[in-house]
Amino acid sequence: MIDAPLSEEGAAVAVTPDVLRPALELYLALHTHPELSGAEERTAALFADRLAEDGYTVTRGIGGHGVAGVLRRGAGPVVVLRAELDALPVTEDTGLAYPSRVPGVMHACGHDLNLAALAGAARTLARTPWHGGTAVIVGQPAEETLTGARAMLADGLYERIGGPPDAVLAQHAAPLPAGHLAHAAHPGGPVLAGSRTLDAVLHGSGGHAGTPQLTVDPVVAAAAAVLRLQSVVAREIAPGEPAVLTVGRLRAGDRANVVPDRAELGISLRAFREPVLERMTAAVRRIVRAESEASGAARPPEFTETSRSPVLAPDAGLTAALRAAHGELFGKSRVSGLPPGTATEDFPWFGPAGADAGLHGGRGIRCGYWMLGTVGAAAWRAAHAPAGEGEEPPALPPNHSPRFAPDVRTALPTGIEAMTAAFRCALRHSRETVGGIEAHDP
């Protein structure tokens, strides 16, 4: 049974078959044909075509394969609803009857679910009454590389929709009970960490593996740097300050009997405060340089910051309003607080963080963000049941796992309802906030 949320006018708005069936069809099409960051051409086209079919004015190719659909219903606040287009370079191992047909690529983070739920919400908004405002539906490319939001904004996303919006909303699949929503535990507090991603190239002097004395081995320097980098969080960051440093890539050479000329490191940094991220970044550069010099490298290493994302801390007032609206819709037992997590998102660029970085002029934009549960009841019970002696309960596959498989039957209609109700809530909240309707009256 799908509960019926209340519209702004008080009428019941259910996820009807003409909304749910196309959303499910889109989900299956996305899941079976995933596309990597920057290559989401088919995904974007499917999404854009559905928005156009529902009466949205659609712009394609924003910042890559980005899509924006606009539906105006008179003067009033502008609310953006956003979901992601891209998949991950992961080989699927879910056992589903509808697995990815693209070798080595799958929707391991649930972006197929996020986008299908957004498409369902967009259709619901197009076919139900609400007045005095604008809905902007955004399909963002390249979230997994943390580059897509900046690219869309740099390509004039907000100028194309008539200026910065009043609010931007997003939800994301997470391994919580399906049908459950989770907002920031403390309104105004963080949901996800900020990040830096660094590539480092250490240089050596290659040669024959049998005469290592005639070489400078960058593999040894890189290995030493990897070990020493583990001390950054343990010894340079305060114990009460959450932070994560991960070396996710170490690449060097092709043959066992050849000392290579270079070694590459891919380093991910995560924390909940910008000064901590800056301190970690400086420590990484210092350590990698020192290990390179200690190995006798002829030249210092090179660093490239490939991506960065701000701390995701949704607006306190909007978060409180959204959580209350979702609690009224689904029941308070299905809506909870969420402790901060060290995953990252480029979503904050759509809000004040983007204004601070000069990406847009919307310093007063309010951001709302919550998690959408994906784990079916049977799997959740099994994972949390008392284990017998010598047994381990089955682990729930997290996002980015090759076994990540949302319970679509429950999660998709919940996601559609949650996003639809959040849009209506954000309209009300923006009207009640100084500058909301005035900013967008003609």
Short mmCIF file of C-alpha atoms in Angstrom, two decimals:
data_model
loop_
_atom_site.label_atom_id
_atom_site.label_comp_id
_atom_site.label_asym_id
_atom_site.label_seq_id
_atom_site.Cartn_x
_atom_site.Cartn_y
_atom_site.Cartn_z
CA MET A 1 0.00 0.00 0.00
CA ILE A 2 1.38 3.42 -0.97
CA ASP A 3 0.46 6.18 1.44
CA ALA A 4 -1.04 9.34 -0.03
CA PRO A 5 0.80 12.56 0.85
CA LEU A 6 -1.12 15.79 1.21
CA SER A 7 -0.67 18.47 -1.41
CA GLU A 8 -0.27 22.11 -0.51
CA GLU A 9 -4.02 22.53 -1.00
CA GLY A 10 -4.80 19.54 1.25
CA ALA A 11 -5.82 17.07 -1.48
CA ALA A 12 -4.42 13.56 -1.48
CA VAL A 13 -1.50 13.00 -3.87
CA ALA A 14 -0.74 9.29 -4.28
CA VAL A 15 1.99 7.66 -6.33
CA THR A 16 -0.40 6.54 -9.00
CA PRO A 17 0.37 3.77 -11.49
CA ASP A 18 0.84 6.27 -14.32
CA VAL A 19 3.68 7.80 -12.25
CA LEU A 20 5.15 4.70 -10.62
CA ARG A 21 5.25 2.45 -13.69
CA PRO A 22 7.27 4.87 -15.90
CA ALA A 23 9.59 5.59 -12.97
CA LEU A 24 10.22 1.87 -12.53
CA GLU A 25 10.79 1.47 -16.26
CA LEU A 26 13.34 4.29 -16.13
CA TYR A 27 15.06 2.68 -13.15
CA LEU A 28 15.42 -0.62 -15.01
CA ALA A 29 16.70 1.13 -18.13
CA LEU A 30 19.30 2.99 -16.08
CA HIS A 31 20.35 0.00 -14.01
CA THR A 32 20.89 -2.25 -17.02
CA HIS A 33 22.73 0.41 -19.05
CA PRO A 34 24.86 2.42 -16.58
CA GLU A 35 27.24 5.11 -17.83
CA LEU A 36 30.39 6.43 -16.19
CA SER A 37 30.99 10.04 -15.13
CA GLY A 38 31.21 12.32 -18.13
CA ALA A 39 29.76 9.70 -20.49
CA GLU A 40 26.09 9.83 -19.42
CA GLU A 41 24.71 10.61 -22.90
CA ARG A 42 22.01 7.92 -23.00
CA THR A 43 21.03 8.45 -19.36
CA ALA A 44 20.67 12.20 -19.87
CA ALA A 45 18.62 11.73 -23.03
CA LEU A 46 16.18 9.33 -21.33
CA PHE A 47 15.73 11.71 -18.40
CA ALA A 48 15.38 14.83 -20.57
CA ASP A 49 12.83 13.15 -22.86
CA ARG A 50 10.65 12.24 -19.88
CA LEU A 51 10.76 15.79 -18.53
CA ALA A 52 9.81 17.18 -21.95
CA GLU A 53 6.95 14.69 -22.16
CA ASP A 54 5.64 16.01 -18.84
CA GLY A 55 5.62 19.62 -20.03
CA TYR A 56 8.91 20.90 -18.67
CA THR A 57 11.00 23.33 -20.70
CA VAL A 58 14.20 21.30 -21.02
CA THR A 59 17.78 22.40 -21.57
CA ARG A 60 20.34 19.70 -22.35
CA GLY A 61 24.13 19.57 -22.38
CA ILE A 62 24.77 21.82 -19.38
CA GLY A 63 28.30 21.31 -18.06
CA GLY A 64 28.63 18.09 -20.02
CA HIS A 65 25.51 15.94 -20.15
CA GLY A 66 23.62 17.93 -17.50
CA VAL A 67 19.86 18.40 -17.85
CA ALA A 68 17.53 21.06 -16.44
CA GLY A 69 13.74 21.04 -16.79
CA VAL A 70 11.72 24.10 -15.76
CA LEU A 71 8.00 24.23 -14.88
CA ARG A 72 6.67 27.68 -13.98
CA ARG A 73 3.35 28.29 -12.27
CA GLY A 74 3.27 31.98 -11.54
CA ALA A 75 5.40 34.30 -9.46
CA GLY A 76 6.95 32.80 -6.37
CA PRO A 77 9.92 30.86 -5.05
CA VAL A 78 12.14 28.77 -7.29
CA VAL A 79 12.95 25.32 -5.95
CA VAL A 80 15.52 23.02 -7.58
CA LEU A 81 15.29 19.23 -7.23
CA ARG A 82 18.51 17.45 -8.18
CA ALA A 83 19.66 13.86 -8.78
CA GLU A 84 22.73 12.29 -10.39
CA LEU A 85 23.23 10.61 -13.77
CA ASP A 86 26.47 8.66 -13.40
CA ALA A 87 27.49 5.14 -12.40
CA LEU A 88 30.74 3.60 -11.09
CA PRO A 89 33.52 1.42 -12.55
CA VAL A 90 32.37 -1.60 -10.50
CA THR A 91 31.48 -5.08 -11.73
CA GLU A 92 27.98 -5.98 -10.52
CA ASP A 93 27.54 -9.02 -8.27
CA THR A 94 23.98 -8.55 -7.01
CA GLY A 95 22.33 -11.65 -8.47
CA LEU A 96 19.45 -9.51 -9.70
CA ALA A 97 17.37 -10.61 -12.66
CA TYR A 98 18.15 -7.27 -14.33
CA PRO A 99 21.94 -6.80 -13.89
CA SER A 100 24.12 -4.26 -15.64
CA ARG A 101 24.79 -5.18 -19.25
CA VAL A 102 27.87 -2.97 -19.39
CA PRO A 103 31.02 -4.89 -18.39
CA GLY A 104 32.75 -3.37 -15.39
CA VAL A 105 30.15 -0.63 -14.83
CA MET A 106 27.19 -0.57 -12.44
CA HIS A 107 24.99 1.79 -10.44
CA ALA A 108 26.68 0.82 -7.19
CA CYS A 109 25.73 4.08 -5.46
CA GLY A 110 22.01 4.13 -6.24
CA HIS A 111 22.02 7.03 -8.68
CA ASP A 112 19.60 5.03 -10.83
CA LEU A 113 17.17 5.01 -7.91
CA ASN A 114 17.74 8.69 -7.14
CA LEU A 115 17.08 9.70 -10.75
CA ALA A 116 14.02 7.47 -11.18
CA ALA A 117 12.51 8.87 -7.97
CA LEU A 118 13.15 12.40 -9.20
CA ALA A 119 11.50 11.59 -12.53
CA GLY A 120 8.47 10.29 -10.63
CA ALA A 121 8.33 13.42 -8.49
CA ALA A 122 8.64 15.62 -11.58
CA ARG A 123 5.70 13.86 -13.22
CA THR A 124 3.64 14.11 -10.02
CA LEU A 125 4.31 17.84 -9.79
CA ALA A 126 3.39 18.29 -13.46
CA ARG A 127 0.04 16.52 -12.97
CA THR A 128 -1.08 17.83 -9.59
CA PRO A 129 -2.10 21.32 -8.45
CA TRP A 130 0.30 23.81 -6.88
CA HIS A 131 0.61 27.50 -7.58
CA GLY A 132 2.98 30.39 -7.13
CA GLY A 133 6.46 29.19 -7.90
CA THR A 134 8.81 27.31 -10.19
CA ALA A 135 10.07 23.73 -10.13
CA VAL A 136 13.50 23.11 -11.66
CA ILE A 137 14.44 19.45 -12.15
CA VAL A 138 18.20 18.88 -12.53
CA GLY A 139 20.00 15.74 -13.69
CA GLN A 140 23.64 16.24 -12.76
CA PRO A 141 26.54 14.46 -14.48
CA ALA A 142 29.86 13.42 -12.94
CA GLU A 143 28.94 13.40 -9.27
CA GLU A 144 31.22 10.44 -8.58
CA THR A 145 34.23 12.46 -9.72
CA LEU A 146 32.96 15.48 -7.74
CA THR A 147 33.17 17.66 -10.85
CA GLY A 148 29.65 17.77 -12.29
CA ALA A 149 28.03 20.37 -10.04
CA ARG A 150 30.82 22.89 -10.63
CA ALA A 151 30.69 22.19 -14.37
CA MET A 152 26.95 22.84 -14.55
CA LEU A 153 27.24 26.05 -12.54
CA ALA A 154 30.22 27.23 -14.61
CA ASP A 155 28.14 26.59 -17.73
CA GLY A 156 25.47 28.98 -16.48
CA LEU A 157 22.89 26.66 -14.91
CA TYR A 158 21.37 29.38 -12.75
CA GLU A 159 21.45 31.98 -15.52
CA ARG A 160 19.57 29.53 -17.75
CA ILE A 161 16.75 29.16 -15.21
CA GLY A 162 16.42 32.89 -14.55
CA GLY A 163 18.76 33.35 -11.61
CA PRO A 164 19.74 31.62 -8.37
CA PRO A 165 16.90 29.61 -6.79
CA ASP A 166 15.53 29.96 -3.28
CA ALA A 167 16.16 26.33 -2.34
CA VAL A 168 17.93 23.26 -3.73
CA LEU A 169 16.90 19.76 -2.60
CA ALA A 170 18.39 16.30 -3.04
CA GLN A 171 18.01 12.82 -1.58
CA HIS A 172 20.42 9.91 -1.78
CA ALA A 173 20.12 6.14 -1.54
CA ALA A 174 21.69 4.66 1.61
CA PRO A 175 21.79 1.24 3.34
CA LEU A 176 19.00 2.11 5.79
CA PRO A 177 15.64 0.31 6.01
CA ALA A 178 13.69 0.72 2.78
CA GLY A 179 10.88 3.20 3.26
CA HIS A 180 12.91 5.07 5.89
CA LEU A 181 14.26 8.64 5.59
CA ALA A 182 17.12 10.19 7.56
CA HIS A 183 17.89 13.89 7.94
CA ALA A 184 20.77 15.64 9.70
CA ALA A 185 20.71 14.62 13.36
CA HIS A 186 21.24 18.26 14.35
CA PRO A 187 19.65 20.90 12.07
CA GLY A 188 22.48 22.96 10.64
CA GLY A 189 24.99 20.23 11.39
CA PRO A 190 26.90 18.25 8.78
CA VAL A 191 25.52 15.26 6.90
CA LEU A 192 28.60 14.46 4.80
CA ALA A 193 32.26 15.42 4.94
CA GLY A 194 34.17 17.82 2.77
CA SER A 195 36.98 16.39 0.70
CA ARG A 196 40.16 16.88 -1.29
CA THR A 197 41.45 14.41 -3.86
CA LEU A 198 45.14 14.62 -4.75
CA ASP A 199 47.19 12.84 -7.40
CA ALA A 200 50.92 12.67 -6.67
CA VAL A 201 53.62 11.60 -9.11
CA LEU A 202 56.97 10.54 -7.63
CA HIS A 203 59.91 10.51 -10.04
CA GLY A 204 62.81 8.07 -10.07
CA SER A 205 65.50 6.80 -12.36
CA GLY A 206 64.53 3.51 -13.95
CA GLY A 207 66.70 0.58 -14.88
CA HIS A 208 67.27 -3.15 -14.56
CA ALA A 209 65.85 -4.92 -11.51
CA GLY A 210 69.14 -6.81 -11.22
CA THR A 211 71.15 -3.59 -10.76
CA PRO A 212 69.03 -1.54 -8.34
CA GLN A 213 72.12 0.40 -7.23
CA LEU A 214 72.07 2.14 -10.60
CA THR A 215 68.48 3.33 -10.15
CA VAL A 216 66.38 5.54 -7.92
CA ASP A 217 63.32 3.41 -7.21
CA PRO A 218 60.10 5.46 -7.00
CA VAL A 219 58.17 2.39 -5.85
CA VAL A 220 60.13 2.32 -2.59
CA ALA A 221 59.54 6.05 -2.09
CA ALA A 222 55.82 5.68 -2.82
CA ALA A 223 55.50 2.70 -0.47
CA ALA A 224 57.25 4.60 2.30
CA ALA A 225 54.98 7.59 1.71
CA VAL A 226 51.87 5.41 1.93
CA LEU A 227 52.95 4.09 5.33
CA ARG A 228 53.96 7.49 6.66
CA LEU A 229 50.71 9.09 5.46
CA GLN A 230 48.82 6.86 7.90
CA SER A 231 50.27 9.00 10.70
CA VAL A 232 48.60 12.20 9.47
CA VAL A 233 45.23 11.52 11.09
CA ALA A 234 46.72 9.66 14.05
CA ARG A 235 49.36 12.25 14.95
CA GLU A 236 48.55 15.57 13.28
CA ILE A 237 44.77 15.85 13.75
CA ALA A 238 43.14 16.29 17.16
CA PRO A 239 41.60 13.04 18.49
CA GLY A 240 38.13 14.59 18.66
CA GLU A 241 38.24 15.78 15.05
CA PRO A 242 36.82 13.22 12.58
CA ALA A 243 39.09 12.81 9.56
CA VAL A 244 39.93 10.12 7.01
CA LEU A 245 42.95 9.73 4.74
CA THR A 246 42.89 6.96 2.13
CA VAL A 247 45.46 6.06 -0.51
CA GLY A 248 43.15 4.53 -3.08
CA ARG A 249 45.64 4.14 -5.88
CA LEU A 250 49.32 3.17 -6.09
CA ARG A 251 50.43 2.58 -9.66
CA ALA A 252 53.97 1.94 -10.88
CA GLY A 253 55.68 -0.05 -13.59
CA ASP A 254 54.64 -2.89 -15.87
CA ARG A 255 57.27 -5.62 -15.44
CA ALA A 256 58.80 -7.29 -12.40
CA ASN A 257 62.33 -7.03 -13.84
CA VAL A 258 62.20 -3.28 -14.57
CA VAL A 259 62.54 -0.46 -12.06
CA PRO A 260 60.11 2.21 -13.35
CA ASP A 261 60.75 5.91 -13.76
CA ARG A 262 57.68 7.01 -11.83
CA ALA A 263 55.05 5.99 -9.30
CA GLU A 264 51.59 7.48 -8.87
CA LEU A 265 49.48 7.89 -5.75
CA GLY A 266 45.78 8.76 -5.57
CA ILE A 267 44.95 10.22 -2.15
CA SER A 268 41.52 11.02 -0.70
CA LEU A 269 41.13 13.35 2.30
CA ARG A 270 37.88 13.83 4.23
CA ALA A 271 36.95 15.95 7.24
CA PHE A 272 34.14 18.12 8.58
CA ARG A 273 36.00 21.43 8.76
CA GLU A 274 37.92 23.28 6.06
CA PRO A 275 40.92 24.09 8.29
CA VAL A 276 41.35 20.37 8.98
CA LEU A 277 41.28 19.59 5.26
CA GLU A 278 43.87 22.29 4.62
CA ARG A 279 46.14 20.92 7.34
CA MET A 280 45.83 17.39 5.96
CA THR A 281 46.59 18.58 2.44
CA ALA A 282 49.73 20.38 3.60
CA ALA A 283 50.84 17.26 5.52
CA VAL A 284 50.38 15.05 2.45
CA ARG A 285 52.50 17.34 0.31
CA ARG A 286 55.21 17.56 2.98
CA ILE A 287 55.43 13.80 3.53
CA VAL A 288 55.46 12.82 -0.14
CA ARG A 289 58.13 15.43 -0.87
CA ALA A 290 60.24 14.25 2.06
CA GLU A 291 60.09 10.57 1.08
CA SER A 292 60.96 11.47 -2.49
CA GLU A 293 63.97 13.48 -1.36
CA ALA A 294 65.03 10.76 1.08
CA SER A 295 65.14 8.31 -1.84
CA GLY A 296 67.46 10.57 -3.82
CA ALA A 297 64.99 11.53 -6.53
CA ALA A 298 66.43 13.91 -9.08
CA ARG A 299 63.34 16.10 -8.99
CA PRO A 300 60.49 16.69 -6.56
CA PRO A 301 57.07 15.08 -6.90
CA GLU A 302 54.20 16.73 -8.72
CA PHE A 303 50.75 17.24 -7.18
CA THR A 304 47.37 17.76 -8.84
CA GLU A 305 44.17 18.43 -6.96
CA THR A 306 41.65 16.54 -9.08
CA SER A 307 38.57 17.42 -7.05
CA ARG A 308 37.29 19.03 -3.88
CA SER A 309 33.90 19.24 -2.24
CA PRO A 310 32.66 21.38 0.66
CA VAL A 311 31.20 19.99 3.86
CA LEU A 312 27.53 19.19 3.29
CA ALA A 313 25.60 20.96 6.06
CA PRO A 314 21.98 21.57 4.99
CA ASP A 315 20.17 24.73 6.08
CA ALA A 316 18.93 24.35 9.66
CA GLY A 317 15.49 25.90 9.21
CA LEU A 318 14.74 24.08 5.97
CA THR A 319 15.98 20.78 7.42
CA ALA A 320 13.65 21.11 10.38
CA ALA A 321 10.72 21.91 8.08
CA LEU A 322 11.48 19.00 5.74
CA ARG A 323 11.89 16.53 8.57
CA ALA A 324 8.56 17.62 10.04
CA ALA A 325 6.85 17.33 6.65
CA HIS A 326 8.27 13.85 6.06
CA GLY A 327 7.29 12.81 9.58
CA GLU A 328 3.73 13.97 9.00
CA LEU A 329 3.61 12.14 5.67
CA PHE A 330 5.22 8.81 6.57
CA GLY A 331 4.91 8.75 10.36
CA LYS A 332 7.68 9.74 12.75
CA SER A 333 8.86 6.13 13.10
CA ARG A 334 10.00 6.21 9.46
CA VAL A 335 11.98 9.44 9.78
CA SER A 336 15.11 9.72 11.90
CA GLY A 337 18.26 11.70 12.52
CA LEU A 338 21.47 10.81 10.73
CA PRO A 339 24.96 10.98 12.29
CA PRO A 340 27.53 12.70 10.05
CA GLY A 341 29.15 10.37 7.51
CA THR A 342 32.52 10.59 5.82
CA ALA A 343 31.18 10.00 2.32
CA THR A 344 31.33 13.12 0.15
CA GLU A 345 29.08 14.95 -2.33
CA ASP A 346 29.51 17.88 -4.69
CA PHE A 347 25.92 18.95 -3.97
CA PRO A 348 27.00 21.81 -1.62
CA TRP A 349 28.29 23.80 -4.61
CA PHE A 350 24.65 24.46 -5.58
CA GLY A 351 24.22 26.41 -2.32
CA PRO A 352 26.16 29.03 -0.35
CA ALA A 353 29.46 27.18 -0.81
CA GLY A 354 29.20 27.80 -4.54
CA ALA A 355 28.55 31.50 -3.95
CA ASP A 356 31.61 31.70 -1.69
CA ALA A 357 33.68 30.08 -4.47
CA GLY A 358 32.36 32.51 -7.09
CA LEU A 359 30.41 29.84 -9.00
CA HIS A 360 27.13 31.75 -8.70
CA GLY A 361 25.56 34.68 -6.88
CA GLY A 362 23.07 32.77 -4.76
CA ARG A 363 24.47 33.35 -1.31
CA GLY A 364 21.00 33.05 0.24
CA ILE A 365 20.14 29.66 -1.30
CA ARG A 366 18.92 27.11 1.24
CA CYS A 367 19.93 23.48 0.77
CA GLY A 368 17.95 20.43 1.91
CA TYR A 369 19.38 16.90 1.82
CA TRP A 370 18.32 13.57 3.26
CA MET A 371 18.98 9.85 2.90
CA LEU A 372 16.56 7.35 1.35
CA GLY A 373 16.63 3.82 2.79
CA THR A 374 17.16 0.94 0.37
CA VAL A 375 17.41 -2.28 2.44
CA GLY A 376 14.47 -4.68 2.31
CA ALA A 377 12.85 -5.87 5.53
CA ALA A 378 14.13 -9.45 5.31
CA ALA A 379 17.73 -8.38 4.65
CA TRP A 380 17.58 -5.82 7.46
CA ARG A 381 16.25 -8.35 9.97
CA ALA A 382 18.88 -10.91 8.97
CA ALA A 383 21.70 -8.39 9.36
CA HIS A 384 20.51 -7.33 12.82
CA ALA A 385 19.38 -10.69 14.20
CA PRO A 386 21.36 -12.18 17.10
CA ALA A 387 24.09 -14.39 15.67
CA GLY A 388 24.64 -17.93 16.86
CA GLU A 389 27.86 -18.98 18.53
CA GLY A 390 30.72 -18.70 16.06
CA GLU A 391 28.50 -17.08 13.42
CA GLU A 392 28.57 -13.64 11.88
CA PRO A 393 25.34 -11.97 10.75
CA PRO A 394 25.28 -11.14 7.03
CA ALA A 395 26.71 -7.70 6.33
CA LEU A 396 24.62 -5.14 4.49
CA PRO A 397 26.35 -4.16 1.23
CA PRO A 398 27.20 -0.44 1.42
CA ASN A 399 27.17 2.06 -1.40
CA HIS A 400 29.94 1.37 -3.95
CA SER A 401 29.78 -2.35 -3.20
CA PRO A 402 29.36 -4.73 -6.19
CA ARG A 403 26.44 -6.21 -4.19
CA PHE A 404 24.57 -2.94 -3.58
CA ALA A 405 20.96 -3.66 -4.64
CA PRO A 406 18.12 -1.39 -3.44
CA ASP A 407 14.72 -2.85 -2.59
CA VAL A 408 13.10 -0.89 -5.40
CA ARG A 409 9.55 -2.00 -4.62
CA THR A 410 9.62 -0.02 -1.37
CA ALA A 411 12.38 2.55 -1.94
CA LEU A 412 11.17 3.96 -5.26
CA PRO A 413 7.64 5.01 -4.24
CA THR A 414 9.02 6.32 -0.96
CA GLY A 415 11.58 8.39 -2.84
CA ILE A 416 8.93 9.79 -5.19
CA GLU A 417 6.67 10.79 -2.29
CA ALA A 418 9.55 12.20 -0.25
CA MET A 419 10.79 14.43 -3.05
CA THR A 420 7.30 15.60 -4.00
CA ALA A 421 6.44 16.52 -0.42
CA ALA A 422 9.82 18.22 0.03
CA PHE A 423 9.21 20.46 -2.98
CA ARG A 424 5.88 21.63 -1.57
CA CYS A 425 7.43 22.13 1.84
CA ALA A 426 10.29 24.17 0.37
CA LEU A 427 7.81 26.38 -1.48
CA ARG A 428 6.01 27.15 1.79
CA HIS A 429 9.28 27.63 3.68
CA SER A 430 10.62 30.01 1.02
CA ARG A 431 7.42 32.09 1.05
CA GLU A 432 7.68 32.42 4.81
CA THR A 433 11.31 33.53 4.61
CA VAL A 434 12.16 37.15 3.88
CA GLY A 435 13.20 37.58 0.25
CA GLY A 436 11.57 34.37 -1.00
CA ILE A 437 8.75 35.52 -3.24
CA GLU A 438 10.05 39.07 -3.69
CA ALA A 439 13.24 37.82 -5.32
CA HIS A 440 11.33 36.13 -8.15
CA ASP A 441 8.31 38.37 -8.71
CA PRO A 442 8.33 39.94 -12.21
#
